Coordinates of C-alpha atoms and ligand atoms in Angstrom, one line a residue:
X250 CA 63.3 0.9 -146.9
X251 CA 60.4 -0.8 -145.2
X252 CA 56.9 -0.5 -146.8
X253 CA 54.2 1.7 -145.4
X254 CA 50.6 1.9 -146.5
X255 CA 47.5 3.7 -145.2
X256 CA 43.9 4.3 -146.3
X257 CA 40.9 6.2 -145.1
X258 CA 37.6 6.1 -147.1
X259 CA 34.4 4.0 -147.4
X260 CA 35.9 0.8 -148.7
X261 CA 37.4 -2.0 -146.5
X262 CA 40.7 -0.3 -145.6
X263 CA 42.3 -3.6 -144.5
X264 CA 42.1 -5.2 -147.9
X265 CA 43.4 -2.0 -149.5
X266 CA 46.5 -1.6 -147.3
X267 CA 47.4 -5.3 -147.6
X268 CA 47.2 -5.0 -151.3
X269 CA 49.4 -1.9 -151.2
X270 CA 51.9 -3.7 -149.1
X271 CA 51.9 -6.6 -151.6
X272 CA 52.9 -4.1 -154.3
X273 CA 56.0 -3.3 -152.3
X274 CA 57.0 -6.9 -151.8
X275 CA 59.6 -6.8 -154.6
X276 CA 61.9 -4.9 -152.2
X277 CA 62.0 -7.8 -149.7
X278 CA 60.8 -7.8 -146.1
X279 CA 60.8 -10.0 -143.1
X280 CA 57.5 -9.3 -141.2
X281 CA 54.3 -7.5 -141.8
X282 CA 51.5 -5.9 -139.7
X283 CA 48.3 -4.0 -139.9
X284 CA 46.3 -1.8 -137.5
X285 CA 42.6 -0.9 -137.9
X286 CA 39.5 0.1 -136.0
X287 CA 37.6 -2.8 -134.6
X288 CA 34.5 -2.0 -132.6
X289 CA 35.6 0.4 -129.8
X290 CA 39.3 -0.3 -130.0
X291 CA 42.3 -0.4 -132.3
X292 CA 43.3 -3.8 -133.4
X293 CA 46.9 -4.7 -134.4
X294 CA 47.7 -7.9 -136.2
X295 CA 51.3 -8.7 -137.1
X296 CA 53.3 -11.7 -138.3
X297 CA 57.0 -12.5 -138.9
X298 CA 57.7 -13.9 -142.4
X299 CA 55.6 -13.6 -145.5
X300 CA 52.6 -11.4 -146.1
X301 CA 50.6 -14.6 -146.7
X302 CA 50.9 -15.4 -142.9
X303 CA 49.3 -12.1 -142.0
X304 CA 46.6 -12.5 -144.8
X305 CA 45.7 -15.9 -143.4
X306 CA 45.3 -14.5 -139.9
X307 CA 43.2 -11.5 -141.2
X308 CA 41.0 -13.7 -143.4
X309 CA 40.1 -15.9 -140.4
X310 CA 38.6 -12.9 -138.6
X311 CA 37.4 -11.2 -141.8
X312 CA 37.3 -7.7 -140.2
X313 CA 36.0 -4.5 -141.8
X314 CA 37.4 -1.0 -141.1
X315 CA 37.3 2.3 -143.0
X316 CA 40.7 3.2 -141.8
X317 CA 43.9 1.1 -141.7
X318 CA 47.7 1.3 -141.8
X319 CA 50.0 -1.5 -142.7
X320 CA 53.7 -2.2 -142.8
X321 CA 56.3 -4.6 -144.2
X322 CA 59.5 -4.5 -142.2
X323 CA 63.0 -5.0 -143.5
X324 CA 64.8 -5.1 -140.2
X325 CA 67.8 -2.8 -139.9
X326 CA 68.3 -3.7 -136.2
X327 CA 66.3 -5.8 -133.8
X328 CA 65.4 -9.3 -134.7
X329 CA 62.7 -9.9 -137.4
X330 CA 60.0 -11.4 -135.1
X331 CA 56.3 -10.8 -134.2
X332 CA 57.0 -8.4 -131.4
X333 CA 59.4 -6.2 -133.3
X334 CA 57.0 -6.1 -136.3
X335 CA 54.9 -2.9 -136.7
X336 CA 52.5 -1.3 -135.9
X337 CA 53.1 -0.5 -132.2
X338 CA 50.6 0.7 -129.6
X339 CA 51.2 3.6 -127.3
X340 CA 50.9 2.9 -123.5
X341 CA 47.1 3.2 -123.5
X342 CA 46.4 1.3 -126.7
X343 CA 44.6 4.4 -128.0
X344 CA 47.2 5.1 -130.7
X345 CA 48.9 2.8 -133.2
X346 CA 52.0 3.7 -135.1
X347 CA 54.2 2.6 -137.9
X348 CA 57.7 3.9 -138.2
X349 CA 60.4 3.7 -140.9
X350 CA 63.9 4.9 -139.9
X351 CA 65.9 5.2 -136.7
X352 CA 65.2 7.4 -133.7
X353 CA 68.7 8.1 -132.5
X354 CA 67.8 9.4 -129.0
X355 CA 65.4 6.6 -128.2
X356 CA 67.4 5.1 -125.4
X357 CA 67.3 8.3 -123.5
X358 CA 63.6 8.7 -124.1
X359 CA 63.0 5.0 -123.2
X360 CA 64.9 5.4 -119.9
X361 CA 62.7 8.5 -119.0
X362 CA 59.6 6.6 -119.9
X363 CA 60.6 3.5 -118.0
X364 CA 61.2 5.6 -114.9
X365 CA 57.7 6.9 -115.3
X366 CA 56.4 3.4 -115.3
X367 CA 56.0 2.6 -119.1
X368 CA 56.4 -1.0 -120.1
X369 CA 57.5 -2.0 -123.6
X370 CA 56.6 -5.1 -125.6
X371 CA 59.3 -4.8 -128.2
X372 CA 63.0 -3.8 -128.4
X373 CA 62.2 -1.2 -131.0
X374 CA 62.8 2.6 -131.0
X375 CA 59.5 2.8 -132.8
X376 CA 57.5 1.7 -129.8
X377 CA 59.2 4.4 -127.8
X378 CA 58.0 6.9 -130.4
X379 CA 54.4 5.5 -130.1
X380 CA 54.5 6.1 -126.3
X381 CA 55.8 9.7 -126.7
X382 CA 53.0 10.5 -129.2
X383 CA 50.5 8.8 -126.8
X384 CA 51.6 11.1 -124.0
X385 CA 51.2 14.2 -126.1
X386 CA 47.8 12.9 -127.2
X387 CA 46.7 12.4 -123.6
X388 CA 46.9 16.2 -123.2
X389 CA 43.7 16.3 -125.2
X390 CA 45.1 17.9 -128.4
X391 CA 44.1 16.6 -131.9
X392 CA 46.2 13.7 -133.2
X393 CA 48.1 15.8 -135.8
X394 CA 49.1 18.3 -133.0
X395 CA 50.2 15.4 -130.8
X396 CA 52.4 14.1 -133.6
X397 CA 53.8 17.5 -134.4
X398 CA 54.8 18.1 -130.8
X399 CA 56.3 14.6 -130.4
X400 CA 58.5 14.7 -133.5
X401 CA 60.2 17.8 -132.0
X402 CA 61.6 15.4 -129.3
X403 CA 63.1 13.0 -131.8
X404 CA 66.5 13.1 -133.5
X405 CA 67.2 10.8 -136.4
X406 CA 65.3 9.5 -139.4
X407 CA 61.6 8.8 -139.4
X408 CA 58.6 8.3 -141.6
X409 CA 55.6 7.9 -139.2
X410 CA 52.0 7.0 -139.9
X411 CA 49.6 7.1 -136.9
X412 CA 46.0 6.3 -136.2
X413 CA 43.9 6.7 -133.1
X414 CA 40.7 5.4 -131.6
X415 CA 39.6 8.8 -130.4
X416 CA 39.7 10.2 -133.9
X417 CA 39.3 7.2 -136.2
X418 CA 38.7 9.2 -139.4
X419 CA 42.3 10.5 -139.3
X420 CA 45.7 9.2 -140.4
X421 CA 48.6 11.4 -139.4
X422 CA 52.0 11.1 -141.0
X423 CA 55.3 12.8 -140.5
X424 CA 58.6 12.5 -142.2
X425 CA 62.3 13.3 -141.8
X426 CA 64.6 11.5 -144.2
X427 CA 62.3 8.4 -144.7
X428 CA 60.1 8.9 -147.7
X429 CA 56.3 9.2 -147.5
X430 CA 53.9 9.9 -150.4
X431 CA 50.2 10.8 -150.1
X432 CA 47.6 9.8 -152.7
X433 CA 44.5 11.8 -153.6
X434 CA 41.2 9.9 -154.3
X435 CA 37.5 10.8 -154.4
X436 CA 36.1 10.6 -150.8
X437 CA 39.1 8.4 -149.9
X438 CA 42.8 9.2 -149.5
X439 CA 46.0 7.2 -149.2
X440 CA 49.5 7.2 -147.8
X441 CA 52.5 5.1 -148.7
X442 CA 56.2 4.9 -148.5
X443 CA 56.5 4.5 -152.2
X444 CA 54.5 5.4 -155.3
X445 CA 54.0 1.8 -156.6
X446 CA 51.7 1.1 -153.6
X447 CA 49.4 4.0 -154.7
X448 CA 49.2 3.5 -158.5
X449 CA 46.2 1.0 -158.6
X450 CA 44.2 3.5 -156.6
X451 CA 45.2 6.9 -157.7
X452 CA 47.7 8.6 -160.0
X453 CA 47.5 12.0 -158.2
X454 CA 50.2 12.0 -155.5
X455 CA 52.3 14.5 -153.5
X456 CA 55.6 13.7 -151.9
X457 CA 55.9 15.0 -148.3
X458 CA 58.9 17.2 -147.6
X459 CA 61.2 16.6 -144.7
X460 CA 59.8 17.7 -141.3
X461 CA 56.2 18.0 -142.7
X462 CA 53.3 16.6 -140.6
X463 CA 50.3 15.7 -142.7
X464 CA 46.7 14.9 -141.9
X465 CA 44.9 12.5 -144.2
X466 CA 41.1 12.2 -143.9
X467 CA 38.3 11.3 -146.4
X468 CA 37.8 15.1 -147.0
X469 CA 41.4 15.8 -148.0
X470 CA 45.1 16.0 -147.1
X471 CA 46.6 19.0 -145.3
X472 CA 50.1 19.5 -144.0
X473 CA 51.9 21.7 -141.5
X474 CA 55.6 22.6 -140.9
X475 CA 57.3 21.9 -137.6
X476 CA 56.2 25.3 -136.2
X477 CA 52.6 24.5 -137.0
X478 CA 52.2 26.7 -140.1
X479 CA 50.1 25.3 -142.9
X480 CA 52.2 24.3 -145.9
X481 CA 51.0 23.7 -149.4
X482 CA 51.4 20.2 -150.9
X483 CA 52.3 20.0 -154.6
X484 CA 50.3 17.2 -156.1
X485 CA 51.4 15.8 -159.5
X486 CA 50.1 13.1 -161.8
X487 CA 52.3 10.0 -162.1
X488 CA 52.5 8.7 -165.6
X489 CA 54.9 5.9 -164.8
X490 CA 53.9 2.3 -165.3
X491 CA 54.1 0.0 -162.2
X492 CA 57.5 -1.3 -163.2
X493 CA 59.2 2.1 -163.5
X494 CA 57.4 3.2 -160.3
X495 CA 59.1 0.4 -158.4
X496 CA 62.4 1.8 -159.6
X497 CA 61.4 5.2 -158.3
X498 CA 61.3 6.5 -161.9
X499 CA 64.8 5.3 -162.6
X500 CA 65.4 3.0 -165.6
X501 CA 67.1 0.4 -163.4
X502 CA 67.3 -0.6 -159.7
X503 CA 71.1 -0.1 -160.0
X504 CA 70.7 3.5 -160.9
X505 CA 68.1 4.0 -158.1
X506 CA 70.5 2.4 -155.6
X507 CA 73.4 4.5 -156.7
X508 CA 71.2 7.6 -156.2
X509 CA 70.1 6.4 -152.8
X510 CA 73.6 6.5 -151.5
X511 CA 73.5 9.9 -149.7
X512 CA 70.5 8.6 -147.7
X513 CA 72.2 5.2 -147.2
X514 CA 75.1 7.0 -145.5
X515 CA 72.7 8.8 -143.3
X516 CA 70.9 5.5 -142.4
X517 CA 74.2 3.8 -141.8
X518 CA 75.4 6.5 -139.4
X519 CA 72.0 6.9 -137.7
X520 CA 72.2 6.1 -134.0
X521 CA 76.0 5.8 -134.2
X522 CA 77.3 9.3 -134.1
X523 CA 77.4 11.5 -131.0
X524 CA 78.8 15.0 -130.9
X525 CA 82.2 13.8 -129.6
X526 CA 82.1 10.1 -129.8
X527 CA 80.8 7.1 -131.5
X528 CA 78.3 4.4 -130.4
X529 CA 78.7 1.0 -132.0
X530 CA 76.2 -1.0 -130.0
X531 CA 76.8 -4.7 -129.2
X532 CA 80.5 -4.8 -129.9
X533 CA 83.2 -6.5 -127.9
X534 CA 84.3 -4.9 -124.6
X535 CA 87.4 -2.7 -124.3
X536 CA 89.7 -5.5 -122.9
X537 CA 88.9 -7.6 -126.0
X538 CA 90.0 -4.9 -128.4
X539 CA 93.2 -4.4 -126.3
X540 CA 93.8 -8.2 -126.7
X541 CA 93.3 -8.4 -130.5
X542 CA 96.6 -8.7 -132.3
X543 CA 95.5 -9.2 -135.9
X544 CA 92.5 -8.9 -138.1
X545 CA 91.5 -11.3 -140.8
X546 CA 88.8 -10.0 -143.2
X547 CA 87.0 -12.7 -145.1
X548 CA 84.6 -12.0 -147.9
X549 CA 83.7 -12.4 -151.6
X550 CA 83.5 -10.1 -154.6
X551 CA 82.5 -6.6 -153.8
X552 CA 82.5 -7.3 -150.1
X553 CA 86.1 -8.5 -150.5
X554 CA 87.0 -5.2 -152.0
X555 CA 85.4 -3.4 -149.0
X556 CA 87.7 -5.7 -146.9
X557 CA 90.7 -4.4 -148.8
X558 CA 89.7 -0.9 -147.8
X559 CA 89.5 -2.1 -144.2
X560 CA 93.0 -3.5 -144.4
X561 CA 94.4 -0.2 -145.7
X562 CA 92.6 1.6 -143.0
X563 CA 93.5 -0.6 -140.1
X564 CA 97.1 -0.8 -141.0
X565 CA 97.6 2.8 -141.8
X566 CA 95.4 4.3 -139.1
X567 CA 95.6 1.7 -136.3
X568 CA 98.9 0.0 -137.2
X569 CA 96.9 -3.2 -136.7
X570 CA 98.1 -6.0 -139.0
X571 CA 95.2 -7.1 -141.2
X572 CA 94.9 -9.8 -143.8
X573 CA 92.1 -10.1 -146.4
X574 CA 91.0 -13.5 -147.7
X575 CA 88.7 -14.6 -150.4
X576 CA 86.1 -16.8 -148.6
X577 CA 86.3 -19.4 -151.4
X578 CA 90.0 -19.9 -150.8
X579 CA 90.1 -19.5 -147.0
X580 CA 89.2 -23.0 -145.9
X581 CA 91.4 -24.8 -148.4
X582 CA 94.7 -22.9 -147.6
X583 CA 94.9 -24.0 -144.0
X584 CA 95.1 -20.3 -142.9
X585 CA 97.5 -19.3 -140.1
X586 CA 95.3 -17.6 -137.6
X587 CA 96.5 -16.1 -134.4
X588 CA 94.4 -17.2 -131.4
X589 CA 94.2 -13.5 -130.5
X590 CA 93.0 -12.5 -133.9
X591 CA 89.6 -11.3 -135.0
X592 CA 87.8 -12.6 -138.1
X593 CA 85.6 -10.1 -139.8
X594 CA 83.0 -11.3 -142.3
X595 CA 81.7 -8.7 -144.7
X596 CA 78.6 -9.7 -146.6
X597 CA 75.6 -7.9 -148.0
X598 CA 73.3 -10.9 -148.0
X599 CA 74.7 -12.7 -145.0
X600 CA 74.1 -16.0 -146.9
X601 CA 77.1 -16.4 -149.1
X602 CA 78.0 -20.1 -148.8
X603 CA 81.8 -19.7 -149.0
X604 CA 81.8 -16.9 -146.3
X605 CA 79.5 -19.0 -144.1
X606 CA 81.8 -22.0 -144.4
X607 CA 84.9 -19.8 -143.6
X608 CA 83.0 -18.5 -140.6
X609 CA 82.3 -22.0 -139.3
X610 CA 86.0 -22.8 -139.7
X611 CA 86.9 -19.8 -137.6
X612 CA 84.4 -20.8 -134.9
X613 CA 86.0 -24.3 -134.8
X614 CA 89.3 -22.7 -134.3
X615 CA 87.8 -20.6 -131.6
X616 CA 88.7 -17.2 -133.2
X617 CA 86.6 -14.2 -132.3
X618 CA 84.2 -13.3 -135.1
X619 CA 82.5 -10.2 -136.2
X620 CA 80.0 -9.7 -139.0
X621 CA 79.5 -6.6 -141.2
X622 CA 76.2 -7.6 -142.7
X623 CA 73.2 -5.9 -144.4
X624 CA 70.5 -8.5 -144.0
X625 CA 69.3 -8.6 -140.4
X626 CA 68.8 -12.1 -139.1
X627 CA 70.7 -13.7 -142.0
X628 CA 72.9 -16.8 -141.4
X629 CA 76.2 -14.9 -141.0
X630 CA 74.5 -12.3 -138.8
X631 CA 73.2 -15.1 -136.5
X632 CA 76.4 -17.2 -136.3
X633 CA 79.0 -14.5 -135.6
X634 CA 79.9 -13.5 -132.1
X635 CA 79.1 -9.8 -132.8
X636 CA 77.4 -8.1 -135.7
X637 CA 77.5 -4.5 -137.1
X638 CA 74.7 -4.0 -139.6
X639 CA 75.3 -1.8 -142.6
X640 CA 71.7 -0.4 -142.5
X641 CA 71.8 0.1 -146.3
X642 CA 68.3 -1.2 -146.9
X643 CA 67.4 -3.9 -149.5
X644 CA 69.7 -4.0 -152.5
X645 CA 67.9 -5.4 -155.5
X646 CA 70.3 -4.9 -158.4
X647 CA 72.7 -7.9 -158.7
X648 CA 75.6 -5.5 -159.0
X649 CA 76.3 -4.2 -155.5
X650 CA 76.7 -0.4 -155.1
X651 CA 75.1 1.0 -152.0
X652 CA 76.0 -2.0 -149.9
X653 CA 79.7 -1.5 -150.8
X654 CA 79.6 2.1 -149.7
X655 CA 77.9 1.1 -146.4
X656 CA 80.4 -1.7 -145.8
X657 CA 83.4 0.6 -146.2
X658 CA 81.7 3.2 -144.0
X659 CA 81.1 0.7 -141.2
X660 CA 84.7 -0.4 -141.5
X661 CA 85.7 3.2 -141.1
X662 CA 83.5 3.6 -138.0
X663 CA 85.0 0.4 -136.6
X664 CA 88.5 1.9 -137.2
X665 CA 87.5 5.1 -135.3
X666 CA 86.0 3.0 -132.5
X667 CA 89.2 0.9 -132.1
X668 CA 91.3 4.1 -132.2
X669 CA 89.1 5.6 -129.5
X670 CA 89.4 2.6 -127.3
X671 CA 93.2 2.3 -127.8
X672 CA 93.6 6.0 -127.5
X673 CA 95.8 5.9 -130.6
X674 CA 98.2 8.8 -130.7
X675 CA 97.9 10.6 -134.0
X676 CA 94.4 9.5 -134.8
X677 CA 92.0 12.4 -134.5
X678 CA 88.7 10.7 -133.9
X679 CA 86.8 14.0 -133.6
X680 CA 88.0 15.0 -137.1
X681 CA 87.0 11.6 -138.4
X682 CA 83.5 12.0 -136.9
X683 CA 83.2 15.5 -138.5
X684 CA 84.2 14.1 -141.9
X685 CA 81.6 11.3 -141.8
X686 CA 78.9 13.7 -140.6
X687 CA 79.6 15.7 -143.8
X688 CA 79.9 12.7 -146.0
X689 CA 76.2 12.4 -147.1
X690 CA 76.4 15.9 -148.7
X691 CA 79.6 15.0 -150.5
X692 CA 78.0 11.8 -151.9
X693 CA 75.0 13.9 -153.1
X694 CA 77.4 16.3 -154.8
X695 CA 79.3 13.4 -156.4
X696 CA 76.0 12.2 -157.9
X697 CA 75.8 15.5 -159.8
X698 CA 78.7 14.4 -161.9
X699 CA 76.2 12.0 -163.7
X700 CA 75.8 13.8 -167.0
X701 CA 79.5 14.5 -167.5
X702 CA 80.2 10.8 -166.7
X703 CA 77.5 9.7 -169.1
X704 CA 79.3 11.8 -171.9
X705 CA 82.6 10.0 -171.3
X706 CA 80.7 6.6 -171.2
X707 CA 79.2 7.4 -174.6
X708 CA 82.7 8.0 -176.0
X709 CA 84.1 4.8 -174.7
X710 CA 81.2 2.4 -174.8
X711 CA 82.8 0.3 -177.5
X712 CA 86.1 -0.2 -175.6
X713 CA 87.5 -3.7 -175.9
X714 CA 89.5 -3.3 -172.7
X715 CA 89.6 -0.8 -169.8
X716 CA 92.3 -0.3 -167.2
X717 CA 91.5 0.7 -163.6
X718 CA 94.3 2.1 -161.6
X719 CA 95.2 4.0 -158.5
X720 CA 97.7 4.1 -155.7
X721 CA 97.1 3.5 -152.0
X722 CA 93.4 3.4 -151.1
X723 CA 92.5 4.3 -154.7
X724 CA 94.0 1.0 -155.9
X725 CA 91.4 -0.8 -153.8
X726 CA 88.6 1.3 -155.2
X727 CA 90.0 0.6 -158.7
X728 CA 89.3 -3.2 -158.2
X729 CA 85.7 -2.5 -157.2
X730 CA 85.2 -0.1 -160.1
X731 CA 86.6 -2.7 -162.6
X732 CA 84.4 -5.4 -161.2
X733 CA 81.3 -3.2 -161.8
X734 CA 82.3 -2.6 -165.4
X735 CA 83.0 -6.3 -166.0
X736 CA 79.8 -7.6 -164.5
X737 CA 77.3 -5.2 -166.0
X738 CA 78.9 -4.0 -169.3
X739 CA 80.8 -7.2 -170.1
X740 CA 84.0 -5.3 -170.9
X741 CA 87.3 -7.0 -169.9
X742 CA 89.3 -5.0 -167.5
X743 CA 92.8 -4.9 -166.2
X744 CA 93.1 -3.5 -162.6
X745 CA 96.1 -3.0 -160.5
X746 CA 98.1 -0.5 -158.5
X747 CA 99.3 2.1 -161.0
X748 CA 102.9 1.5 -160.1
X749 CA 102.6 -2.2 -161.2
X750 CA 101.7 -1.3 -164.8
X751 CA 105.3 -1.2 -166.0
X752 CA 105.9 -4.7 -164.6
X753 CA 103.7 -6.2 -167.3
X754 CA 100.2 -4.9 -167.9
X755 CA 101.5 -1.9 -169.8
X756 CA 102.0 -4.2 -172.8
X757 CA 98.2 -4.2 -173.3
X758 CA 97.9 -0.5 -173.8
X759 CA 97.2 0.6 -177.4
X760 CA 96.2 3.8 -179.1
X761 CA 92.9 4.9 -177.5
X762 CA 92.8 2.3 -174.7
X763 CA 90.8 3.7 -171.8
X764 CA 92.5 4.0 -168.4
X765 CA 90.4 5.1 -165.4
X766 CA 92.6 6.4 -162.7
X767 CA 91.8 7.3 -159.1
X768 CA 93.9 10.2 -158.0
X769 CA 92.4 11.2 -154.6
X770 CA 95.4 10.3 -152.6
X771 CA 97.5 13.4 -152.1
X772 CA 100.6 11.7 -150.7
X773 CA 101.2 9.7 -153.9
X774 CA 99.9 12.1 -156.4
X775 CA 103.3 13.0 -158.0
X776 CA 104.0 9.3 -158.4
X777 CA 100.6 8.7 -159.9
X778 CA 101.1 11.6 -162.4
X779 CA 104.3 9.9 -163.6
X780 CA 102.3 6.7 -164.1
X781 CA 99.6 8.6 -166.1
X782 CA 102.3 10.0 -168.4
X783 CA 103.6 6.5 -169.0
X784 CA 100.0 5.5 -170.1
X785 CA 99.6 8.5 -172.3
X786 CA 102.9 8.0 -173.9
X787 CA 101.5 4.6 -175.2
X788 CA 98.3 6.2 -176.5
X789 CA 96.0 5.6 -173.6
X790 CA 93.1 8.0 -172.9
X791 CA 93.1 8.8 -169.2
X792 CA 90.0 9.5 -167.2
X793 CA 90.9 10.6 -163.7
X794 CA 88.7 10.9 -160.6
X795 CA 90.2 13.3 -158.2
X796 CA 89.4 15.8 -155.5
X797 CA 88.5 19.4 -156.1
X798 CA 91.7 20.8 -154.6
X799 CA 93.9 18.8 -156.9
X800 CA 95.6 21.4 -159.2
X801 CA 97.9 18.9 -160.9
X802 CA 96.1 15.9 -162.2
X803 CA 93.4 17.8 -164.2
X804 CA 96.2 19.6 -166.2
X805 CA 97.6 16.2 -167.2
X806 CA 94.7 13.9 -168.0
X807 CA 92.3 13.7 -171.0
X808 CA 89.0 13.7 -169.0
X809 CA 88.5 14.4 -165.3
X810 CA 85.7 14.1 -162.7
X811 CA 86.2 16.2 -159.5
X812 CA 84.7 15.1 -156.2
X813 CA 84.7 17.0 -152.9
X814 CA 87.9 17.1 -150.7
X815 CA 86.7 15.5 -147.5
X816 CA 89.9 16.1 -145.5
X817 CA 90.2 12.4 -145.0
X818 CA 92.2 10.1 -147.3
X819 CA 89.9 7.1 -146.7
X820 CA 86.7 9.0 -147.3
X821 CA 88.1 10.7 -150.4
X822 CA 88.9 7.3 -151.9
X823 CA 85.6 5.9 -151.0
X824 CA 83.7 8.8 -152.4
X825 CA 85.4 8.2 -155.8
X826 CA 83.4 5.0 -156.2
X827 CA 80.2 7.1 -156.8
X828 CA 81.2 8.5 -160.2
X829 CA 82.8 5.1 -161.0
X830 CA 79.6 3.3 -160.4
X831 CA 77.8 5.8 -162.6
X832 CA 80.4 5.2 -165.3
X833 CA 79.9 1.4 -165.3
X834 CA 76.1 2.0 -165.4
X835 CA 76.2 4.3 -168.4
X836 CA 78.7 2.1 -170.2
X837 CA 76.3 -0.8 -169.8
X838 CA 73.4 1.3 -170.8
X839 CA 75.1 2.4 -174.0
X840 CA 75.9 -1.2 -174.8
X841 CA 72.3 -2.3 -174.2
X842 CA 73.2 -4.8 -171.4
X843 CA 70.7 -6.2 -168.9
X844 CA 71.9 -4.1 -166.1
X845 CA 70.0 -5.3 -163.1
X846 CA 70.4 -8.9 -163.9
X847 CA 73.8 -9.5 -165.6
X848 CA 74.2 -12.8 -167.4
X849 CA 75.5 -15.7 -165.3
X850 CA 75.3 -13.9 -162.0
X851 CA 73.0 -14.2 -159.0
X852 CA 72.4 -11.8 -156.1
X853 CA 73.0 -14.2 -153.4
X854 CA 75.5 -17.0 -153.9
X855 CA 74.4 -19.8 -151.6
X856 CA 76.4 -22.6 -153.3
X857 CA 80.1 -23.1 -152.8
Ligands
F6R30 C1 79.2 -7.7 -157.1 C2 78.6 -8.4 -156.1 C3 79.2 -9.7 -155.6 C4 79.0 -9.8 -154.0 C5 79.5 -11.2 -153.6 C6 79.4 -11.3 -152.1 O1 78.6 -6.6 -157.5 O2 77.5 -8.1 -155.6 O3 80.5 -9.7 -155.9 O4 79.6 -8.8 -153.4 O5 78.8 -12.2 -154.2 O6 78.0 -11.3 -151.7 P1 77.6 -11.0 -150.2 O7 78.1 -9.6 -149.9 O8 76.1 -11.1 -150.2 O9 78.3 -12.0 -149.3

């Protein structure tokens, strides 16, 4: 997510790490920082905003150091300001640390440290990690041993790089879930969060495995496992050009972002799931949830589709009446809003002009507001009463994929949270938590459907029209799947609940017309199969997405993609979007479309 760079060698490390960070700029960021050796101490310089601000400050001092680490932060929580920017010192100032990810148990650790007299400059979990590493280091062990011992105390996701004043020739790094790559030079070595940052300097790189702790010096790079055993790195030569390296070797950002989704789910859940309960920081108090009588979800496009999932969930699981509005229509229809209602704004960018205008109207009407937003510190995030971040990381492809998954997941967590507070009979929050905990693995498994989905896409790439259908929650996912196909493959689509077909749209079916049908909802499967037969009777080719335990649908349809059975109707429907995203992607690829930047569309719609 955020960018990490590190260098140790004979050249001016500060210039090199800032250049590396610049090569990761395309992913977006909100603050930058650098740490390096300066005389007898470690100096940290950091600035909110663009890298140019940090560069200007560095140029004024014109420092030289043979070791440096740098960071570009894309805040997932905690305001994007100078204090929260990385690197962070430990309590003594002897150690400087950069951290990507989320330390889930940081509050506990912070409390312990605060009781022991530690004072913190920032709100971040990362500074707590720096203090813990500093305490281990104070025992007199080498830096790599201090980091290895410290990471045993953390739960959550991390990619750390650490330098110290006592051993200035060393950079130590450790990872769990957040990616880190080391680069091999001659008499100099490198570390980065992504390969593009390394390519101007070396093409021989090795990806650190989860839980590895690595030591980078001018002499070489070594790594150990959590129990201290030496592990072998597997260097390889990168032959990608810079552009494909930015896309992680994928042909398009969209495909990269689709493939990131198992990690996106982990990131989105990080810090929120306990064994038995759920922690959604900064939400309304219990009495407010008891008072809320209605939910209005307001959003555009893909985020609106996530809102529809929220409606189905809140009404089915919580029996809480929920309306979903297009932001662009909301203000002009004089909406009827109960004074006890909650307005939920779903937005990836947090800057969509129509959503922002609708938010201001709700504020004028004194309705409580909640944002489900990806970009920290964006306008919507700042103006709502409360915000839940989706923690999906920067989304570069115009067509939204991972943000949708994270939005729907946050809505699910919110549903469980409300159920917990209201002690809803019949809602098994524990089972819900278990299902979300397993969800990243199911997403990963769904991504394995890629080649079979690509085969179907090859067969139907010349379609003039495609239908997207489903019942219940699958009907919501059908809308999102259809939008993806329209926007990137430019194929007209007809999307509606499957039972609506015979009330009109069926007239459009001809021999060979493709119908993509979501069949994950067990309670309406028999009805859906009847709808499928109606389509087939008119010559439609039916591609179904269903769960692995479904013994009926695969026997009826023409093509089928099977996803895991998650034991939760909502998560089953949500999971089905993964093969459907892949389907749109490969349809667009076959048709030679400009996938990451579809015609006429912009990533952030800041005009009404
Ligand atoms: C479609 C897509 C758009 C956005 C919509 C809202 O793939 O990305 O439909 O979902 O423009 O944008 P945000 O979520 O930034 O408010």
